[in-house]
XYZ file of C-alpha atoms in Angstrom:
572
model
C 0.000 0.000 0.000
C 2.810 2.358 0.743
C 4.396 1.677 -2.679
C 1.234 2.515 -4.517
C 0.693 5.980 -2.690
C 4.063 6.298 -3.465
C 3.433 6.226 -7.051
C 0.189 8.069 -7.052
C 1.828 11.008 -5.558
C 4.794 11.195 -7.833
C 2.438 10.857 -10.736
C 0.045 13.445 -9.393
C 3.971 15.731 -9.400
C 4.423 15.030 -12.705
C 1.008 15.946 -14.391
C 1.163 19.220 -12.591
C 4.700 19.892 -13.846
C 3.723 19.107 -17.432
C 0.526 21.394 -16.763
C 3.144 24.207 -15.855
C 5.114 23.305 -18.934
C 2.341 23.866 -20.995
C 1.182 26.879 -19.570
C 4.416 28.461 -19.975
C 4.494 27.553 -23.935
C 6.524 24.405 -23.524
C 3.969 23.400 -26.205
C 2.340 24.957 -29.630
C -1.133 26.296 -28.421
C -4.021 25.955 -30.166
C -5.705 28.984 -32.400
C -8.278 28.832 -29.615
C -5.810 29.338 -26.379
C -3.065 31.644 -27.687
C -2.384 33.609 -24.923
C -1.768 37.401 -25.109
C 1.068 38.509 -26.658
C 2.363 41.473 -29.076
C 4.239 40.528 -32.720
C 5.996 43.353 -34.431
C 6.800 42.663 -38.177
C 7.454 44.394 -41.458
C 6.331 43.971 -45.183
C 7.049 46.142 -48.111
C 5.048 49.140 -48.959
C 5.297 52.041 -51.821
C 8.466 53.679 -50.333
C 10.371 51.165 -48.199
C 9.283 48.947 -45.141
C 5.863 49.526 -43.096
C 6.134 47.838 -39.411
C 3.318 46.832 -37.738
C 2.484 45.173 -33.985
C -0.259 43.228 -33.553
C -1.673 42.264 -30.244
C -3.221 38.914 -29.576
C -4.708 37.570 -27.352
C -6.983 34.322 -27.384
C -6.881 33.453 -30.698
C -8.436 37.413 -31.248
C -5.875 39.772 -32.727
C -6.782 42.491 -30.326
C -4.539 45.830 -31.372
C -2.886 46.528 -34.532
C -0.724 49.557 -35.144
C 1.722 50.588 -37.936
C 4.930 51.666 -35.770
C 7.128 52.691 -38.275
C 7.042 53.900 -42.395
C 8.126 55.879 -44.979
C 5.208 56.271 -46.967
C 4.298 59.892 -48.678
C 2.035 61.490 -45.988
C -0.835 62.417 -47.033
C -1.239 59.326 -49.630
C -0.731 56.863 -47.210
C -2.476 58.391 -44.158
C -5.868 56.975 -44.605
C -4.504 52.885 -44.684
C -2.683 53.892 -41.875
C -5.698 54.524 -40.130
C -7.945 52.711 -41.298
C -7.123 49.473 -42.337
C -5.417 48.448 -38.171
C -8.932 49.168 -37.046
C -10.865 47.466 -39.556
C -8.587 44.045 -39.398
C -9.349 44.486 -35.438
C -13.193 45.369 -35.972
C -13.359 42.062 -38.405
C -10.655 39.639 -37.270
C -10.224 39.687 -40.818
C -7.622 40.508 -43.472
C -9.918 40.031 -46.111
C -9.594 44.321 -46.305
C -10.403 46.149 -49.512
C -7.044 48.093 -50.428
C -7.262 51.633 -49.772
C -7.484 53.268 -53.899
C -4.577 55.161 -54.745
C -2.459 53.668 -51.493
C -2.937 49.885 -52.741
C 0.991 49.207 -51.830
C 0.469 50.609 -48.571
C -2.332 48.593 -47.421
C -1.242 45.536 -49.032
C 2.271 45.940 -47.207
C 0.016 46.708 -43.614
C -2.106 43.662 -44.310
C 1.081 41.359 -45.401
C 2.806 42.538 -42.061
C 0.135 41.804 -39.598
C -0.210 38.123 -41.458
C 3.585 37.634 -40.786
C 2.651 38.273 -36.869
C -0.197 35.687 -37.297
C 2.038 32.993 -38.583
C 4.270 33.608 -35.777
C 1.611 33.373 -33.320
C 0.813 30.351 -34.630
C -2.270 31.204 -36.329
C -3.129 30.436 -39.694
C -2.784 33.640 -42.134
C -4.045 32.680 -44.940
C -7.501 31.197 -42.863
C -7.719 35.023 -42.097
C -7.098 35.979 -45.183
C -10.597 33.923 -46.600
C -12.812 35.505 -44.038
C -14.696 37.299 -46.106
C -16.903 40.231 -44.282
C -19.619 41.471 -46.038
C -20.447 45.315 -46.295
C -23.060 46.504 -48.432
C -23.669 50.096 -48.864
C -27.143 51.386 -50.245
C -27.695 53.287 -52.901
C -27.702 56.726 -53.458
C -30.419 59.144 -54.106
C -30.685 61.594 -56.687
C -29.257 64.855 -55.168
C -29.483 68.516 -55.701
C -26.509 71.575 -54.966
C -25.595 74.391 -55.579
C -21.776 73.335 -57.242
C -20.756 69.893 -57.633
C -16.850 69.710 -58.155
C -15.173 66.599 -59.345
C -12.043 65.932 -58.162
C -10.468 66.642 -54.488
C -6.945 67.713 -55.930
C -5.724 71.408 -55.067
C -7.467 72.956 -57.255
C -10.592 71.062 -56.366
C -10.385 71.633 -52.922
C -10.181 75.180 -53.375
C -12.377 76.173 -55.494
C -14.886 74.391 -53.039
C -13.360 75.725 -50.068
C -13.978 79.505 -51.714
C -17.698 78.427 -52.870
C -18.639 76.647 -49.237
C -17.570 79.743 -47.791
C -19.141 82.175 -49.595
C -22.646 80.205 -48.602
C -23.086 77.520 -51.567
C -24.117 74.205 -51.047
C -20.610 72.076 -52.658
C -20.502 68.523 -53.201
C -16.637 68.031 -53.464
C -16.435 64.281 -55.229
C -13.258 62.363 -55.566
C -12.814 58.498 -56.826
C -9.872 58.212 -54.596
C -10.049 57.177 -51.105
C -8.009 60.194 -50.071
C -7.833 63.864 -51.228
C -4.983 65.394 -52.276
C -4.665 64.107 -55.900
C -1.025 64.549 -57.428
C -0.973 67.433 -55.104
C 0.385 65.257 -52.888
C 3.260 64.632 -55.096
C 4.238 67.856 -55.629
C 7.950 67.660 -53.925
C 9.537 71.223 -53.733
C 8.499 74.333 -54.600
C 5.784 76.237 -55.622
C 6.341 78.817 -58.339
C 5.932 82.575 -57.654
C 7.575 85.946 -58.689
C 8.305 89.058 -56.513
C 7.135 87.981 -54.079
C 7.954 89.657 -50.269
C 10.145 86.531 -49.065
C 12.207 86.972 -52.122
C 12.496 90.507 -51.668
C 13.500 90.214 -48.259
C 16.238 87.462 -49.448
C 17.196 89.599 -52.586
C 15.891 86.734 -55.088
C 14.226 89.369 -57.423
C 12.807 89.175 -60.819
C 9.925 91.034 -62.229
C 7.131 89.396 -63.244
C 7.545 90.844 -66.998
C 11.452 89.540 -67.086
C 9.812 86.757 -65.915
C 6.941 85.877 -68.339
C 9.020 86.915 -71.278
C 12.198 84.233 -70.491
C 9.692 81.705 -69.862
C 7.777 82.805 -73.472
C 11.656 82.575 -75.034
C 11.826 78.521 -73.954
C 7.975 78.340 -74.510
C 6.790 80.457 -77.279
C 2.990 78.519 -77.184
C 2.359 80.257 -73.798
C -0.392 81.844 -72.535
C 1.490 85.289 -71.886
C -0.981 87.198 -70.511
C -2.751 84.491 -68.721
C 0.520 83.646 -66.688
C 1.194 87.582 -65.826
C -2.293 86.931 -64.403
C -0.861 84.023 -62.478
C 1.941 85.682 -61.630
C 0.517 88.773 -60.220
C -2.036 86.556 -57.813
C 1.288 84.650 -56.687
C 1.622 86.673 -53.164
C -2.596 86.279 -52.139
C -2.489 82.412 -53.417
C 0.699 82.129 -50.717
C -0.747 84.519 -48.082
C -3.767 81.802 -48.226
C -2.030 78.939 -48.104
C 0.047 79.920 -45.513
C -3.123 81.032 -43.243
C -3.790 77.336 -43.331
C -0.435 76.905 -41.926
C 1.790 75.286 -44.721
C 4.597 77.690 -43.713
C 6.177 78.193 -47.886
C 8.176 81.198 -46.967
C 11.951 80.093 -47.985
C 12.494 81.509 -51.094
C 15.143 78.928 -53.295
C 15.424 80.699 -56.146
C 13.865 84.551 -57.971
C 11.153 81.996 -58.756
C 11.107 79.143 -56.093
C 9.067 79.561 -52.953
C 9.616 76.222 -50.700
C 8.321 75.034 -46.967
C 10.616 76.768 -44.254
C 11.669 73.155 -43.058
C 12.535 71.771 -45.872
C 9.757 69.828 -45.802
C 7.860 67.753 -49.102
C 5.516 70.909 -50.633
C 2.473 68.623 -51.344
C 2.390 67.275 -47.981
C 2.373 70.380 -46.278
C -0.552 71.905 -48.765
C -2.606 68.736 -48.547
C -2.561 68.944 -44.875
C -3.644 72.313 -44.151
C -6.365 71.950 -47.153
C -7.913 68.887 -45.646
C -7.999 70.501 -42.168
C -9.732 73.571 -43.546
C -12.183 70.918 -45.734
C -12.967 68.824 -42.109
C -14.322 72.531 -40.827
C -16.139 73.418 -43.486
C -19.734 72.394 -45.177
C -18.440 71.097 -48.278
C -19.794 67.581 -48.886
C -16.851 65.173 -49.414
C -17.947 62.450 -51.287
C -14.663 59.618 -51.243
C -14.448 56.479 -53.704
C -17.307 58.383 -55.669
C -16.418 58.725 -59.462
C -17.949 60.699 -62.164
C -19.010 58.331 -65.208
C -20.929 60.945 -67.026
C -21.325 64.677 -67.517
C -25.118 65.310 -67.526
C -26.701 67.533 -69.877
C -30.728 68.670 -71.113
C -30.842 70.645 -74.696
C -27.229 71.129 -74.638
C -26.997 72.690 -71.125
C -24.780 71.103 -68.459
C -27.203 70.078 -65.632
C -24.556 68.160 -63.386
C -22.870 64.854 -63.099
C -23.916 60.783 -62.905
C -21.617 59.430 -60.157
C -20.594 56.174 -58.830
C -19.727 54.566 -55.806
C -20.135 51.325 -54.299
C -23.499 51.314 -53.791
C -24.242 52.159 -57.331
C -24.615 55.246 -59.593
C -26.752 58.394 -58.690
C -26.755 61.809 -60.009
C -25.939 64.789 -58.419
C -27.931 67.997 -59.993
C -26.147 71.460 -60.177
C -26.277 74.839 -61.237
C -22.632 74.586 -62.070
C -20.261 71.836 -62.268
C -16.236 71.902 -62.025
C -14.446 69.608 -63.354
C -10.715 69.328 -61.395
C -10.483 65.688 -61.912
C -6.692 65.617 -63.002
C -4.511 64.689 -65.796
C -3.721 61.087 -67.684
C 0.352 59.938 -67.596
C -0.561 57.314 -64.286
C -3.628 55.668 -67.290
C -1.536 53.149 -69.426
C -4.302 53.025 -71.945
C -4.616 56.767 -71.869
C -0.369 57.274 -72.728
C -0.755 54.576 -75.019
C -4.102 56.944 -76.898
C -2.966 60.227 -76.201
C 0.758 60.361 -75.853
C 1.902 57.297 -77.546
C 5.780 58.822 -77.813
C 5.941 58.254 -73.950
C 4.200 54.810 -73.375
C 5.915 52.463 -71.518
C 7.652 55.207 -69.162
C 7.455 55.053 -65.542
C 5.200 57.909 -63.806
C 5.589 59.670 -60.744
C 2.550 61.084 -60.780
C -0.884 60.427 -58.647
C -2.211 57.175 -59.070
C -5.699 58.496 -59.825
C -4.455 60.614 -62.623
C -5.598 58.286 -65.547
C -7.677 60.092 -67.739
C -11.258 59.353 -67.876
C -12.871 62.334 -67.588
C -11.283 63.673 -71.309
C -13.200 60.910 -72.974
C -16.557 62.306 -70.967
C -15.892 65.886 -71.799
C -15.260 64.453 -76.165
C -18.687 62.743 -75.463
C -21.012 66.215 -74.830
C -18.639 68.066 -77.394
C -15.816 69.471 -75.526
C -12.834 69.707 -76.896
C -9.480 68.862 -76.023
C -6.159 70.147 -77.034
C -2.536 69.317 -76.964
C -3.159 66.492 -75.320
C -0.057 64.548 -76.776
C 2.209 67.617 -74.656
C 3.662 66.159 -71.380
C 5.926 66.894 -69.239
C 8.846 64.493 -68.511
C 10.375 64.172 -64.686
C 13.945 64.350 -65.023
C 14.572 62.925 -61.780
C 13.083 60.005 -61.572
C 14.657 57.194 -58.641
C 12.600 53.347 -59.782
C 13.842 51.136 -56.921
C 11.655 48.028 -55.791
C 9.212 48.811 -58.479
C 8.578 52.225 -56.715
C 9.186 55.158 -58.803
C 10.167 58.416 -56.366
C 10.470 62.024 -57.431
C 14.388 63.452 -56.439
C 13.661 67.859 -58.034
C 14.329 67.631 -54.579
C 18.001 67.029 -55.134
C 18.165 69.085 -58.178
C 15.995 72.232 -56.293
C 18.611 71.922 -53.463
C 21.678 72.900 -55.788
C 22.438 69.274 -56.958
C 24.145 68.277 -60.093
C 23.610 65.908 -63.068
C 26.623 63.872 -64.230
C 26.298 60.601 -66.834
C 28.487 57.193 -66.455
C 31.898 58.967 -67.034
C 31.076 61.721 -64.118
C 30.397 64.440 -66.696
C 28.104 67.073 -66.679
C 26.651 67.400 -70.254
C 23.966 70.416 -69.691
C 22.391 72.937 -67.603
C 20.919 70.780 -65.077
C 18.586 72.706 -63.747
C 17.142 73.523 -67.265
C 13.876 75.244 -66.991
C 12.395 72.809 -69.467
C 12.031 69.478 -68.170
C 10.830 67.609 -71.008
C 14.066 68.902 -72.656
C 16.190 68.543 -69.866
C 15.152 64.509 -70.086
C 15.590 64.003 -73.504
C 19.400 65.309 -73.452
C 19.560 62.547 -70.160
C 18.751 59.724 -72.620
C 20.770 60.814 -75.082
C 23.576 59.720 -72.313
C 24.894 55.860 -72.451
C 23.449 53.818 -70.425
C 19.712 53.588 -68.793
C 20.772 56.628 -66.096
C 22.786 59.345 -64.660
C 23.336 60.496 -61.166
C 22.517 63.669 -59.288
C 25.443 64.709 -56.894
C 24.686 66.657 -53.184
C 26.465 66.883 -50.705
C 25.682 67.586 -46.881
C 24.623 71.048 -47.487
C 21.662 70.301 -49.302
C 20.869 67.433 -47.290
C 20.635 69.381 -44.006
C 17.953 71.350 -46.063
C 15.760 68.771 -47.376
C 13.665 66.535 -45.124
C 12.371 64.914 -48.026
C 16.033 63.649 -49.325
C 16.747 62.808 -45.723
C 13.943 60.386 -46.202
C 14.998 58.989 -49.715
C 18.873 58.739 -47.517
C 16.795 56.975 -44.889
C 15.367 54.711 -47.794
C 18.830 53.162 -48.462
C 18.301 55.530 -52.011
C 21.656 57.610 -51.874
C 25.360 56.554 -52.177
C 27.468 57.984 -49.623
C 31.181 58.586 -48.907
C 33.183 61.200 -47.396
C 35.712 62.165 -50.483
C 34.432 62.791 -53.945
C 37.332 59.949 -54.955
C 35.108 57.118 -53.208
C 31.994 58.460 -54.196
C 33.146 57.453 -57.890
C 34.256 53.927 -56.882
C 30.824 53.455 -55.640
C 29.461 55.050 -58.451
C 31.872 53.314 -61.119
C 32.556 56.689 -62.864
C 36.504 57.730 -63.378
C 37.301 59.248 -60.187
C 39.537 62.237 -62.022
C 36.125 63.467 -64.277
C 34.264 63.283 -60.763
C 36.779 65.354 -59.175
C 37.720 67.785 -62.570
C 33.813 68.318 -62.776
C 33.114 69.018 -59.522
C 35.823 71.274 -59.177
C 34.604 73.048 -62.375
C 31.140 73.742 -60.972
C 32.759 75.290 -57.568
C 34.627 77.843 -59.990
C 30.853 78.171 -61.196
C 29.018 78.984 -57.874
C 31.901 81.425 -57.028
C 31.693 83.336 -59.818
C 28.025 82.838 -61.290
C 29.295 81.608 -64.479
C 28.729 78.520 -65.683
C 29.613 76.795 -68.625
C 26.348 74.950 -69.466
C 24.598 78.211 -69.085
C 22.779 77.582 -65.450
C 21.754 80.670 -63.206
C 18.982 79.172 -60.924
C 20.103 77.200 -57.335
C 24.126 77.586 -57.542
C 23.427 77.066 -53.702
C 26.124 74.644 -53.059
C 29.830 74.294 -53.838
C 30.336 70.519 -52.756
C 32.730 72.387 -49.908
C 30.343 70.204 -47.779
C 31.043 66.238 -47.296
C 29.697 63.682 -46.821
C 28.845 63.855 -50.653
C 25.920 61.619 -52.118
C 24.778 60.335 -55.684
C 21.530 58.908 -56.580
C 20.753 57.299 -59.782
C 17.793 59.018 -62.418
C 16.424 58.691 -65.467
C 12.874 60.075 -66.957
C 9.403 58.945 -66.429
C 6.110 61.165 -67.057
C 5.321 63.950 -64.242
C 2.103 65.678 -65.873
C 0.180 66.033 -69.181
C -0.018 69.243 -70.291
C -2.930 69.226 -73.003
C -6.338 68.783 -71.515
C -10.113 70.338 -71.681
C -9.827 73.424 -73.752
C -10.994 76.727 -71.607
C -11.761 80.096 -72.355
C -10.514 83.179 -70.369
C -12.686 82.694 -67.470
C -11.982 78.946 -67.127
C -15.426 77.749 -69.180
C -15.331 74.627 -71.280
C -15.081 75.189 -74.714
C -17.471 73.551 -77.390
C -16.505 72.398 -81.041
C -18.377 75.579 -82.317
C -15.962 78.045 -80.695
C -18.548 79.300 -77.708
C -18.437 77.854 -74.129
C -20.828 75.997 -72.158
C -22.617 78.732 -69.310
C -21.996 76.742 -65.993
C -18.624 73.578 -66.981
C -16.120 74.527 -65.675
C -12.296 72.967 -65.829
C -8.836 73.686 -63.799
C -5.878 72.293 -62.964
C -4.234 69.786 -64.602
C -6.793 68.514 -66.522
C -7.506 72.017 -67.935
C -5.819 73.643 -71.233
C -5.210 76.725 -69.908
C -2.352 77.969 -72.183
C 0.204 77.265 -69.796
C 1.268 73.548 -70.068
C 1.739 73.464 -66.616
C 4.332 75.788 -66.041
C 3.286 76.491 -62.554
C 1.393 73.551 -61.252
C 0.362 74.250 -57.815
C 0.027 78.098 -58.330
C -1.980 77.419 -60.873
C -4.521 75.402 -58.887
C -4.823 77.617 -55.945
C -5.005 80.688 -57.814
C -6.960 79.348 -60.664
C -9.205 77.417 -57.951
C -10.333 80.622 -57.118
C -10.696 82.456 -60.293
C -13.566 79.629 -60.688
C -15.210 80.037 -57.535
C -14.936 83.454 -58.200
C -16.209 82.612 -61.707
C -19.490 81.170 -60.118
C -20.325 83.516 -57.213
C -20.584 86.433 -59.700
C -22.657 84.700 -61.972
């Protein structure tokens, strides 16, 4: 008897030791009794790595949060928000990707399945949970102004109309505003104005509008005067918002005080300013047709994912964007430039030309883009570096030679003497100066973009350039800054002299940036019919608008334009 109670109790030991064991994770636990527990991992997105952690507890994924990413703000803020609650809301990954941020959600929804594997759970099991969401339909609506397209010039033109008491419906097939506002990296283009003044950056605005006539003799000379002239109220505005563009770069550069990416900082402020205001935002709402009755524009047929409606108007504004992001739209329009990268929004994809053709609109120039000279394609991402050019940079090919005035007003131009170049790309050359000044190319550094070293001899190793041309032409350019003559003809941003290491190179080559062409308007921003007249009450700006300008300006033109419309409409 003693033996047996012996045994009992050492067994009875035992099973509670292995009950410890398990507790502790000495074994794999079920989906059903994971214990809590937080998972930090990291998946691809548009512009480098996204980290998330993800909380679990139970089997139940509990918190989700992206910790750390380089994604363009503005772009990517609305996956960033959205999508961790919605996986939490679900316990799902079956998420819809955000539209015009898809490699940001899928890279937040890729992450947080990494953390499920390691938790033990099955991924892909959450990945076929499919949650259904259906949203009703729409009912035929009535305003004042129905705008389509939640760009800059969009946005403003309802922000001036919703304040000056109209009823706005802003629509926008995107999931975020912004538009390839977002995009727009530097500076925003303005004459005279006081911060240049105060800096000594001075041109007048005739000097102005009559070198950029000599590279463009097809402008719009009076119309940009106009532009110009409005340059100092369109900044005054935007800085009331708070985007802070008050360092002057160049006679006519105006860029954020921190260095900051332009876009971002306008984007920001705008959407602020729409969240307080009574414009109706409609999101992931596109226009499929321009409504009219006996030839009169009477407002727009929309859809969204509950179907199509139509939204009546007295006026409509059409803001919706240009086409170089639309590979079927390149391939109709500007067939010269199909198959090049684009940096450009990823909404900007031309529909709304074919809608305008189908009431008889008319369009014009609409095989005129604009090629980005600076154009970084790493991971399949394609990243906009005027930074580096805007911050004094130079261009040098594959035998560290400069070969033109690299800051040539005329981008298009500018790219085509880049491919005449051997090889598929140059370089742009900084050094720490214009780092320091740029938080946006202190995020491309961050990005693993740049090649680094501290003398200009082992930045051409890395580069595999002849280290003598690196050093002859860098030494050539100083001579250049000091005495504000330079062989290649540049005047604008001598505002380094490489006395500065470390120095840095990053690789370029065109892609598209904007179209140019568009909706043909008349002076006061009216669509134009075949017959020569306009319609009363369609309206078109910004980049989908042929305005005379091919886009010389981009974000002036939609803040100051933006208003000329609203303007336009309260005074009809």
């Amino acid at each position: 008897m003693k033996h047996t109670k012996k045994a009992a109790a050492f067994l009875a030991v035992m099973l509670a030791f292995a009950l410890l064991l398990s507790a502790c994770g000495g074994a794999p636990a079920s989906q059903s009794d994971t214990t809590s527990d937080v998972y930090t991992q990291s998946a691809q997105g548009n512009n480098g790595p996204v980290t998330v952690e993800v909380e679990i507890a139970d089997g139940a994924v509990t918190r989700v949060e992206v910790v750390e990413n380089s994604e363009t703000e503005g772009i990517a803020d609305k996956p960033i928000s959205e999508i961790p609650a919605w996986i939490v809301e679900n316990q799902s990954l079956a998420v819809d990707t955000v539209s015009g941020a898809t490699n940001t959600s899928n890279a937040i929804v890729e992450a947080v399945a990494l953390c499920l594997d390691e938790a033990g759970l099955d991924a892909e099991e959450w990945k076929s949970r499919t949650v259904e969401v259906q949203q009703e339909p729409k009912e035929d609506i009535t305003c004042d102004t129905v705008v389509v397209g939640a760009g800059g010039a969009g946005i403003r033109v309802a922000l001036e109309l919703a304040d000056n008491g109209q009823n706005v419906i802003l629509v926008e097939k995107q999931s975020m505003v912004g538009g390839a506002t977002n995009l727009a990296a530097t500076y925003f283009v303005a004459v005279d104005t006081t911060y240049q003044q105060e800096d000594g950056m001075t041109i007048s605005i005739d000097d102005y509008v009559a070198q950029t006539a000599e590279t463009n003799p097809d402008i719009d000379s009076d119309r940009l005067r106009l532009l110009l002239e409005n340059s100092q109220e369109s900044l005054d505005w935007l800085n009331s918002l708070g985007t802070n563009i008050t360092r002057p770069l160049s006679n006519y550069q105006v860029a954020t005080e921190d260095g900051s990416s332009l876009g971002a900082a306008i984007v920001k402020a705008m959407s602020s300013a729409l969240e307080q205001s009574s414009v109706d935002l409609r999101l992931d709402t596109e226009a499929v047709e321009i409504l009219t009755e006996d030839g009169a524009v009477t407002g727009v047929r929309v859809r969204d994912a509950g179907g199509e409606y139509s939204i009546l108007a007295d006026s409509v504004v059409l803001a919706s964007g240009g086409f170089v992001s639309g590979t079927e739209a390149v391939e109709k329009y500007a067939p010269e430039w199909a198959g090049l990268p684009s940096t450009s929004a990823a909404g900007s994809t031309g529909e709304m030309f074919g809608l305008v053709e189908q009431i008889g609109g008319v369009l014009s120039n609409m095989d005129v883009v604009r090629l980005n000279p600076s154009v970084h394609s790493e991971n399949g991402v394609n990243s906009s570096l005027s930074a580096a050019r805007a911050e004094g940079g130079i261009i040098v090919n594959q035998q560290g030679l400069r070969f033109c005035n690299d800051y040539y007003p005329d981008y298009t131009t500018l790219s085509k003497w880049m491919v005449e170049q051997e090889g598929d790309y140059v370089y742009i050359l900084i050094d720490q100066t214009a780092m320091d000044n740029s938080k946006r190319l202190q995020g491309f550094k961050d990005m693993g973009y740049f090649l680094e070293a501290d003398t200009l001899e082992e930045l051409a190793e890395k580069m595999g350039v002849p280290a003598d041309n690196l050093v002859k032409t860098v030494e050539a350019y100083q001579e250049a800054v000091r005495t504000g003559v330079d062989e290649f003809g540049r005047t604008n941003n001598l505002s380094i002299d490489f006395s500065n290491p470390p120095y840095y190179a990053v690789t370029t080559s065109p892609g598209l940036q904007v179209s140019l062409g568009g909706i043909l308007v008349d002076d006061t921003m009216r669509v134009q019919k075949q017959d020569g007249t306009s319609f009363d009450n369609l309206y078109a700006v910004g980049e989908c608008a042929d305005d005379g300008l091919f886009g010389c300006a981009p974000t002036n033109i939609n803040i100051t334009f933006g208003k000329m419309v609203a303007d336009q409409i309260l005074g009809r």
